[in-house]
Tab-separated table of C-alpha atoms and ligand atoms in Angstrom:
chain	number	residue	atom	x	y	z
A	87	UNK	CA	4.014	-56.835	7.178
A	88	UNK	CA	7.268	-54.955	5.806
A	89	UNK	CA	10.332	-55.540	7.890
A	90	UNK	CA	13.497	-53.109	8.416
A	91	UNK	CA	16.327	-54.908	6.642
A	92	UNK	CA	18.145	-54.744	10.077
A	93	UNK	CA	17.827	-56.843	12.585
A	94	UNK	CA	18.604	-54.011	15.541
A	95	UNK	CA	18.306	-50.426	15.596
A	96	UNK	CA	22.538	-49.890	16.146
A	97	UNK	CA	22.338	-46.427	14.460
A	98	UNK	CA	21.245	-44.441	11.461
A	99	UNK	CA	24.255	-45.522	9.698
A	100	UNK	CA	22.200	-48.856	8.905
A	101	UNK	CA	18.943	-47.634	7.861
A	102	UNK	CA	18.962	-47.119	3.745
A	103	UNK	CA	16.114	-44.518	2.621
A	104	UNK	CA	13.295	-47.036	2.111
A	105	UNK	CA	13.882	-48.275	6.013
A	106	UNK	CA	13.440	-43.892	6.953
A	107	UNK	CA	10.443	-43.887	4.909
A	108	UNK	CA	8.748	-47.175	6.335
A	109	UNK	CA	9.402	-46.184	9.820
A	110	UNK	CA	7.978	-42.608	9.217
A	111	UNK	CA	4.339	-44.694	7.524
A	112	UNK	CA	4.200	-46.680	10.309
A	113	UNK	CA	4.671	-43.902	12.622
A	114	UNK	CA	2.377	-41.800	11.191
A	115	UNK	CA	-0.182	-44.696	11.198
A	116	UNK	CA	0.763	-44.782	15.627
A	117	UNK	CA	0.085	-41.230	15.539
A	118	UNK	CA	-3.736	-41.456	14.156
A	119	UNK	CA	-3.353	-44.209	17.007
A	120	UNK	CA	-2.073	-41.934	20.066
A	121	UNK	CA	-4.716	-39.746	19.324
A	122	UNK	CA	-7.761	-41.544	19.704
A	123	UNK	CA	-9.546	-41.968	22.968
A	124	UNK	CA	-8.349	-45.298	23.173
A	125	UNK	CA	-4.364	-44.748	22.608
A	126	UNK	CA	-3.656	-48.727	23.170
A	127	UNK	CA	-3.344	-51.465	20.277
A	128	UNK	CA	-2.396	-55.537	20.795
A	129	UNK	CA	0.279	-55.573	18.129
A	130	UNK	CA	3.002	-56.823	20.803
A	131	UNK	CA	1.087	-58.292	23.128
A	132	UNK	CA	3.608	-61.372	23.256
A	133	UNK	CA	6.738	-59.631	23.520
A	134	UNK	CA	8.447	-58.365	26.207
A	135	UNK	CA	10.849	-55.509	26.097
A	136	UNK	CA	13.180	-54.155	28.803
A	137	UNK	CA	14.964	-50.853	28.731
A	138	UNK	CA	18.128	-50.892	30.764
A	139	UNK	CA	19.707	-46.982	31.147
A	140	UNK	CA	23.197	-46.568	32.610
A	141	UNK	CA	22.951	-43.035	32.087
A	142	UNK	CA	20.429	-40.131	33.204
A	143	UNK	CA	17.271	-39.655	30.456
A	144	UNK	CA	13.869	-38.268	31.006
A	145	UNK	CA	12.515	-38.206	27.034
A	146	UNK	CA	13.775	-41.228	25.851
A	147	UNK	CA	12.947	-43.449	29.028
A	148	UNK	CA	9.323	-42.336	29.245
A	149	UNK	CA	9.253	-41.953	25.679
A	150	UNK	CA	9.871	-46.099	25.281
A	151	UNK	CA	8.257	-47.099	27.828
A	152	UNK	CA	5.288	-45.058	26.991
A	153	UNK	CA	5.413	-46.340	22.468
A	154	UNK	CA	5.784	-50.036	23.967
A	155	UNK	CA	2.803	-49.499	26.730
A	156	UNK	CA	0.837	-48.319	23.710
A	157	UNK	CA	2.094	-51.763	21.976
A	158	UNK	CA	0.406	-53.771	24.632
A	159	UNK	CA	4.492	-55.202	25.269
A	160	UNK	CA	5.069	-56.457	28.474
A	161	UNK	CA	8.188	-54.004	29.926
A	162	UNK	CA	10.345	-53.683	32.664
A	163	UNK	CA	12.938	-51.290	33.349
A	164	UNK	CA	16.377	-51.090	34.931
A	165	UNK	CA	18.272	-47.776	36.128
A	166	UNK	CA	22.118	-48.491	36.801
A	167	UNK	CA	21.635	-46.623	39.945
A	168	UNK	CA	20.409	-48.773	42.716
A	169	UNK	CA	21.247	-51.555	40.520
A	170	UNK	CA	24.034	-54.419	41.350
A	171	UNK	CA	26.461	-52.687	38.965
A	172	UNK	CA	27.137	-50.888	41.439
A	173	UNK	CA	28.283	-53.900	43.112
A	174	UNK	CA	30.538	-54.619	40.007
A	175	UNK	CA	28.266	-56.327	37.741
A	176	UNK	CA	29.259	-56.352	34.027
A	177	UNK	CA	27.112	-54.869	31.041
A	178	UNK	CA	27.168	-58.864	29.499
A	179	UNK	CA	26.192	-60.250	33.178
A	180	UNK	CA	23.524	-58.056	33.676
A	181	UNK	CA	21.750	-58.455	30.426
A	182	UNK	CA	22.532	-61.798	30.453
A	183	UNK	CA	20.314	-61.859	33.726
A	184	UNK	CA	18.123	-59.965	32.341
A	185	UNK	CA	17.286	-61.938	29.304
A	186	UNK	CA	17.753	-65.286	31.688
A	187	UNK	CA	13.754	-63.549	32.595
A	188	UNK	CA	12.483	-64.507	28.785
A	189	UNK	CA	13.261	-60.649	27.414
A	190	UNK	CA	12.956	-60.127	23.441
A	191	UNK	CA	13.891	-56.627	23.243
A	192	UNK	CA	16.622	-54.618	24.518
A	193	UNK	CA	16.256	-50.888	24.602
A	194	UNK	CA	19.514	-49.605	25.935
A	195	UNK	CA	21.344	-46.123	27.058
A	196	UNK	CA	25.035	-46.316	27.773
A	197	UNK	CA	27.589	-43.865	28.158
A	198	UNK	CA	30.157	-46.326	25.926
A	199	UNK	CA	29.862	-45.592	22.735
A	200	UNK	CA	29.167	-49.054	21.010
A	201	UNK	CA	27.932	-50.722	24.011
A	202	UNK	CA	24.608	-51.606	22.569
A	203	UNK	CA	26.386	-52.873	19.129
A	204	UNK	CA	28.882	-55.091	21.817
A	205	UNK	CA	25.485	-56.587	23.301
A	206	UNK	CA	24.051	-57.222	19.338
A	207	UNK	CA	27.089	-59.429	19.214
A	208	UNK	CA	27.054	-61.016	22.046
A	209	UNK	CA	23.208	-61.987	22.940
A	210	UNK	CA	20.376	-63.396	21.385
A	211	UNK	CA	18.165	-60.595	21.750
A	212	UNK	CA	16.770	-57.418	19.342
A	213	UNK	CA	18.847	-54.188	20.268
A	214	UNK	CA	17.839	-50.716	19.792
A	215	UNK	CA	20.199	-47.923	20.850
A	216	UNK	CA	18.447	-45.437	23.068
A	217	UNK	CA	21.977	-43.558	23.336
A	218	UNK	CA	25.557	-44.563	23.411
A	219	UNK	CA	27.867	-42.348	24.489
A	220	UNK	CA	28.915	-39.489	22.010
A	221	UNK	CA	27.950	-42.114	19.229
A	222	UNK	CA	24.847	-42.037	18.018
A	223	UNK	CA	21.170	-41.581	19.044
A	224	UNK	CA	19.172	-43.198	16.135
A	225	UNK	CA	15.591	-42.780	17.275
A	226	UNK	CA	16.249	-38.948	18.378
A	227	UNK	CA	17.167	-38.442	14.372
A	228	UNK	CA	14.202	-39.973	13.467
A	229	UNK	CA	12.022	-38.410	15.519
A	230	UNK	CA	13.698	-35.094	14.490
A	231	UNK	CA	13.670	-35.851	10.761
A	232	UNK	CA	9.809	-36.890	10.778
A	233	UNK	CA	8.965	-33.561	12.741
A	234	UNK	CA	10.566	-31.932	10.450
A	235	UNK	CA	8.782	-33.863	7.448
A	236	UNK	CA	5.419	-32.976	9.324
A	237	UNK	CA	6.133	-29.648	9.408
A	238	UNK	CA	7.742	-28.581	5.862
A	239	UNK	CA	5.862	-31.488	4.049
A	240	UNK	CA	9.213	-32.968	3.257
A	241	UNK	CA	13.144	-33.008	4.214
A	242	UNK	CA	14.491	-33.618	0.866
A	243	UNK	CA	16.213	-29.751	-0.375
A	244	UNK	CA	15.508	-27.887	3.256
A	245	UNK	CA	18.915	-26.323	4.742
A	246	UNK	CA	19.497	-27.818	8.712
A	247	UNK	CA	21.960	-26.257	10.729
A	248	UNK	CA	23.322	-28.479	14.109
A	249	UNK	CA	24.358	-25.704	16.430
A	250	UNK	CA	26.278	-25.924	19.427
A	251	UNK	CA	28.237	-28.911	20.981
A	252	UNK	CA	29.365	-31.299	17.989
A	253	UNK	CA	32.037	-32.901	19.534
A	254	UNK	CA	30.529	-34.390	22.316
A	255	UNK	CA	26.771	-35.096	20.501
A	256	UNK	CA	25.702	-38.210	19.676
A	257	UNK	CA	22.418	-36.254	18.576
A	258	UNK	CA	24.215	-34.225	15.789
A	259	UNK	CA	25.737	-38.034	14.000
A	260	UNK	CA	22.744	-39.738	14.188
A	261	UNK	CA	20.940	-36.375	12.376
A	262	UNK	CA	23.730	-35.457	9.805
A	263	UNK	CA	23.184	-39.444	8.528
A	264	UNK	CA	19.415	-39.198	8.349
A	265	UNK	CA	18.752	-35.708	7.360
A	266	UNK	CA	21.313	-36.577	4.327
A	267	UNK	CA	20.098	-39.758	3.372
A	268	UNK	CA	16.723	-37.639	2.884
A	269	UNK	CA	17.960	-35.482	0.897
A	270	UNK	CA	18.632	-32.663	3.320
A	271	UNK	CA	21.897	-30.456	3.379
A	272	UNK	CA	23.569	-29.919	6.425
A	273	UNK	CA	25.960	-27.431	8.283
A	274	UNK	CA	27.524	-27.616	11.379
A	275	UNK	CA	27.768	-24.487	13.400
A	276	UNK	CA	29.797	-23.877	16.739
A	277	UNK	CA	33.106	-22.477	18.463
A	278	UNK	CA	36.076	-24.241	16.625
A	279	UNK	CA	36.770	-26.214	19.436
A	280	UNK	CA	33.409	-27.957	19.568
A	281	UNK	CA	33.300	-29.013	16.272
A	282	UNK	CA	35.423	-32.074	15.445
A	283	UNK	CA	38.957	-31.847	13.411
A	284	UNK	CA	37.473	-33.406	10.093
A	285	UNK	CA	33.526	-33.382	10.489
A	286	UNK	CA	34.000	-31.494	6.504
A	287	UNK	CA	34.653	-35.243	5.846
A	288	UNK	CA	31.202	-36.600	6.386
A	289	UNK	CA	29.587	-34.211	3.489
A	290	UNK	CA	28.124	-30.994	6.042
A	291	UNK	CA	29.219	-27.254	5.539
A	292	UNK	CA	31.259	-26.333	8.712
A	293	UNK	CA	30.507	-22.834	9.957
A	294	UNK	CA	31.714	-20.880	12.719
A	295	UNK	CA	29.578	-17.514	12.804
A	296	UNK	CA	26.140	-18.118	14.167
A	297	UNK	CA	24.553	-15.421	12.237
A	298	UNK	CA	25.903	-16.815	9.038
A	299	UNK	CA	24.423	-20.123	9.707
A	300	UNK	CA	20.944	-18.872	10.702
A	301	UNK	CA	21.034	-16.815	7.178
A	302	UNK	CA	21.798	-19.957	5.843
A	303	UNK	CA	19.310	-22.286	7.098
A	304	UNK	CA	16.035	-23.228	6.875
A	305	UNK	CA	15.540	-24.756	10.119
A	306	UNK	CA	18.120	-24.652	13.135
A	307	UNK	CA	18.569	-27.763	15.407
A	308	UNK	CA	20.122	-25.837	18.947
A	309	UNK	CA	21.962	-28.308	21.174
A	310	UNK	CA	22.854	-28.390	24.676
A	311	UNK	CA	26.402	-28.163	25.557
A	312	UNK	CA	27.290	-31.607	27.566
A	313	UNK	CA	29.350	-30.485	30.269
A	314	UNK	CA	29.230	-33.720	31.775
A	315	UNK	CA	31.334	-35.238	28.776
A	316	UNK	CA	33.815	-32.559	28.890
A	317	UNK	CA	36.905	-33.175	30.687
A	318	UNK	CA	38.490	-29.790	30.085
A	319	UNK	CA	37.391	-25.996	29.498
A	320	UNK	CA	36.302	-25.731	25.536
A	321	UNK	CA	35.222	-22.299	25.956
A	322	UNK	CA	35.699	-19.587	28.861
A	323	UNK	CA	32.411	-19.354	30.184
A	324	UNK	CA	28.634	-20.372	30.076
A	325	UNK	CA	28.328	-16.602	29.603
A	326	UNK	CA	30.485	-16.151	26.887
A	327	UNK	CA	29.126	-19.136	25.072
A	328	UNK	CA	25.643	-17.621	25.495
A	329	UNK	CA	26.594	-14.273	23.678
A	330	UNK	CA	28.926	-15.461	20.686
A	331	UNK	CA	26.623	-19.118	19.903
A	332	UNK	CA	23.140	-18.693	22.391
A	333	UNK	CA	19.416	-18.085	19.886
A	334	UNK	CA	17.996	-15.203	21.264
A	335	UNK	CA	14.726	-13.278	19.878
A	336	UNK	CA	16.840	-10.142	18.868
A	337	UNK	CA	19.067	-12.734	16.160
A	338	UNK	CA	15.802	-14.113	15.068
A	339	UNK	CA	14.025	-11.037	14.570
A	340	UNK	CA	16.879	-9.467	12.840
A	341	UNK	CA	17.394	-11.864	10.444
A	342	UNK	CA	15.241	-11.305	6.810
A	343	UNK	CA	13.069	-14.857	7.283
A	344	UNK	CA	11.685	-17.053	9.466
A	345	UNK	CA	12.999	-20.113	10.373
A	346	UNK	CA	12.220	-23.033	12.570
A	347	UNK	CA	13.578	-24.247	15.694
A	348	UNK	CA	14.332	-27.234	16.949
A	349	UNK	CA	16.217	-29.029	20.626
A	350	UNK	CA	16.219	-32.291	21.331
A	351	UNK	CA	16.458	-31.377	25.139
A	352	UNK	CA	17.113	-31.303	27.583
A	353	UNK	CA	17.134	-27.918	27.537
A	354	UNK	CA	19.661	-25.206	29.492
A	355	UNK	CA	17.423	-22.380	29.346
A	356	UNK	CA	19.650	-19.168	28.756
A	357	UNK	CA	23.033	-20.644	27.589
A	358	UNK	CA	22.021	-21.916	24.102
A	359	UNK	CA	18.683	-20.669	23.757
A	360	UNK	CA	16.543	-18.073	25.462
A	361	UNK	CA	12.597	-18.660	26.651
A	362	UNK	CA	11.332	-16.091	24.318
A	363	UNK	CA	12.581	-18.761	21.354
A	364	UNK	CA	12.355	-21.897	22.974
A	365	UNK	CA	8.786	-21.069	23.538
A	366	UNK	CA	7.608	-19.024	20.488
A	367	UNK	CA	5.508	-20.322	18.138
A	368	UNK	CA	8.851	-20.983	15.577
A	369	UNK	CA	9.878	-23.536	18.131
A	370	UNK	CA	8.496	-27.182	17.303
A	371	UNK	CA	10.607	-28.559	20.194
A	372	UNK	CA	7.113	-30.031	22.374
A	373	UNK	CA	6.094	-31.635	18.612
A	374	UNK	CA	9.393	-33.355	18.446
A	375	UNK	CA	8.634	-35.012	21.938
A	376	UNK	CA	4.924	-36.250	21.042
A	377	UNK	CA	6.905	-37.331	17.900
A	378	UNK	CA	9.491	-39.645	19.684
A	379	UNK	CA	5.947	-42.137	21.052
A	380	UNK	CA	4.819	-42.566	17.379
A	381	UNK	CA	8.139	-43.098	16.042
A	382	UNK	CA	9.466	-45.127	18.881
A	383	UNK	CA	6.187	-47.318	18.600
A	384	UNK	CA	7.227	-47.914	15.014
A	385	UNK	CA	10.347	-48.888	15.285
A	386	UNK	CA	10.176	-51.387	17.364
A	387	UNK	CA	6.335	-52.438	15.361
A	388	UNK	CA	8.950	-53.255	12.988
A	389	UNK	CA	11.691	-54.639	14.652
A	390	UNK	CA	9.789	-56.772	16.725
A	391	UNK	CA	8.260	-59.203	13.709
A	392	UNK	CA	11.135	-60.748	13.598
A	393	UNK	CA	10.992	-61.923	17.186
A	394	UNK	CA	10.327	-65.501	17.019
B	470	CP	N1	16.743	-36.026	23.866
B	470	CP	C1	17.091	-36.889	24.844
B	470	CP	O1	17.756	-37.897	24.605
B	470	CP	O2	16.648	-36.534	26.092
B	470	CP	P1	16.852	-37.437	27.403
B	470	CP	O3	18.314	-37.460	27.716
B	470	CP	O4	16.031	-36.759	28.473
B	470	CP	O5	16.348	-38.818	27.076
């Protein structure tokens, strides 16, 4: 069997091209899997995996706990909330009492960016980031990269634009490093102050007129603004941000081509994208969720032979 040459999944960052491209074989291998009558294989029938999320998540949680189901892992799961953190228990106590169970895998969401890299230094186990913070969201990327693979044939030479809320996305790092180490080029799009001071620096085309961008691209990624990491006004009004930056059918259909669209949800239906487009047969944003089981399934295929 081929291994990842990482030991946890931290972030894109780590993962060269030939670790994308294994992940994507394997995970289109899971897929032919997930859609057979019987959706289950043994492959980690010896390993247990827990996935421990200190912040909200519907996709992701199910998404897991669904790939390592599949896997034949054993799993349990842990929500902060009605948890003993709330009685003051540290991140390093509770895994720490969680692994104290016999756990292999740890599949975790924190708000902290670099929580789940603090944990990869400081416990035994294999890590795999399901989130941190405004950081980075590895397996999101991937699943986002290999829908878009499925759909075009290949990322290598197709234009992506991120729209929306860079500052606060840990959705639009962990894509910009994966759709470029495929050979993708990027652009940013948003109001000034959602982009960050020197994103230029990381190789993407920074653009602040929607329409512009959309002319642009080949495929537009539409994220959700995070009001719940935003301490202060960015932009006057949900309404506001809706006309200047929100995908409606009237942009699309007055632009000269088609192009696709993507969200990595959740989705806030009328501020940066209408129905009519999240719903329309350019939207691929349900195929990016079945995605997320066969690529979660392969990552942690992968990951887990090197569990002892
Ligand atoms: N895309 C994503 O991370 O969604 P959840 O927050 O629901 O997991």
């Amino acid at each position: 069997m081929s291994h990842l040459k990482t030991k946890h999944l931290l972030g894109i960052k780590n993962l060269n091209k030939e670790d994308i491209l294994l992940i994507f074989q394997t995970a289109d291998n899971f897929k032919e899997v997930i859609n057979r009558p019987i959706k289950k294989v043994p492959s980690l029938r010896d390993v247990t995996i827990a996935n421990i999320f200190f912040e909200n998540s519907t996709r992701t949680k199910l998404s897991f706990e669904l790939a390592e189901k599949r896997l034949s892992a054993d799993v349990i799961n842990f929500s902060a909330s009605g948890s003993s953190v709330k009685k003051g228990e540290t991140l390093l106590d509770t895994v720490n009492n969680i692994l104290a169970m016999k756990v292999d895998i740890v599949v975790i969401r924190h708000s902290s960016p670099g929580a789940p890299h603090f944990l990869a230094n400081h416990i035994d186990a294999i890590i795999v980031n399901a989130g941190d913070g405004t950081h980075e969201h590895p397996t999101q990327a991937l699943l986002d990269t290999y829908s878009i693979r499925e759909k075009c044939g290949e990322v290598n030479g197709k234009k992506v634009v991120i729209l929306g809320d860079i500052l606060h996305s840990r959705v639009a790092l962990s894509n910009i490093f994966a759709l470029q180490t495929l050979g993708a080029e990027v652009m940013v799009c948003g109001p000034a102050t959602l982009l960050p001071k020197h994103v230029g620096e990381l190789g993407v085309l920074v653009e602040n007129d929607v329409r512009a961008a959309l002319e642009w691209c080949d495929i537009a990624n539409v994220l959700r603004i995070q009001l719940e990491r935003q301490e202060m006004r960015y932009f006057p009004s949900l309404r506001e941000y809706s006309k200047f930056f929100g995908i409606n059918r009237e942009l699309l259909d007055s632009l000269k081509k088609e192009i696709i669209i993507m969200h990595p949800g959740p989705i806030n239906r009328g501020v940066e994208i209408t129905s009519d487009v999240a719903d329309s047969d350019h939207s691929i944003i349900l195929q990016q969720v079945e995605n997320g089981v066969a690529i979660r399934m392969a990552v942690l295929y992968l990951l887990a032979g090197r569990v002892d």
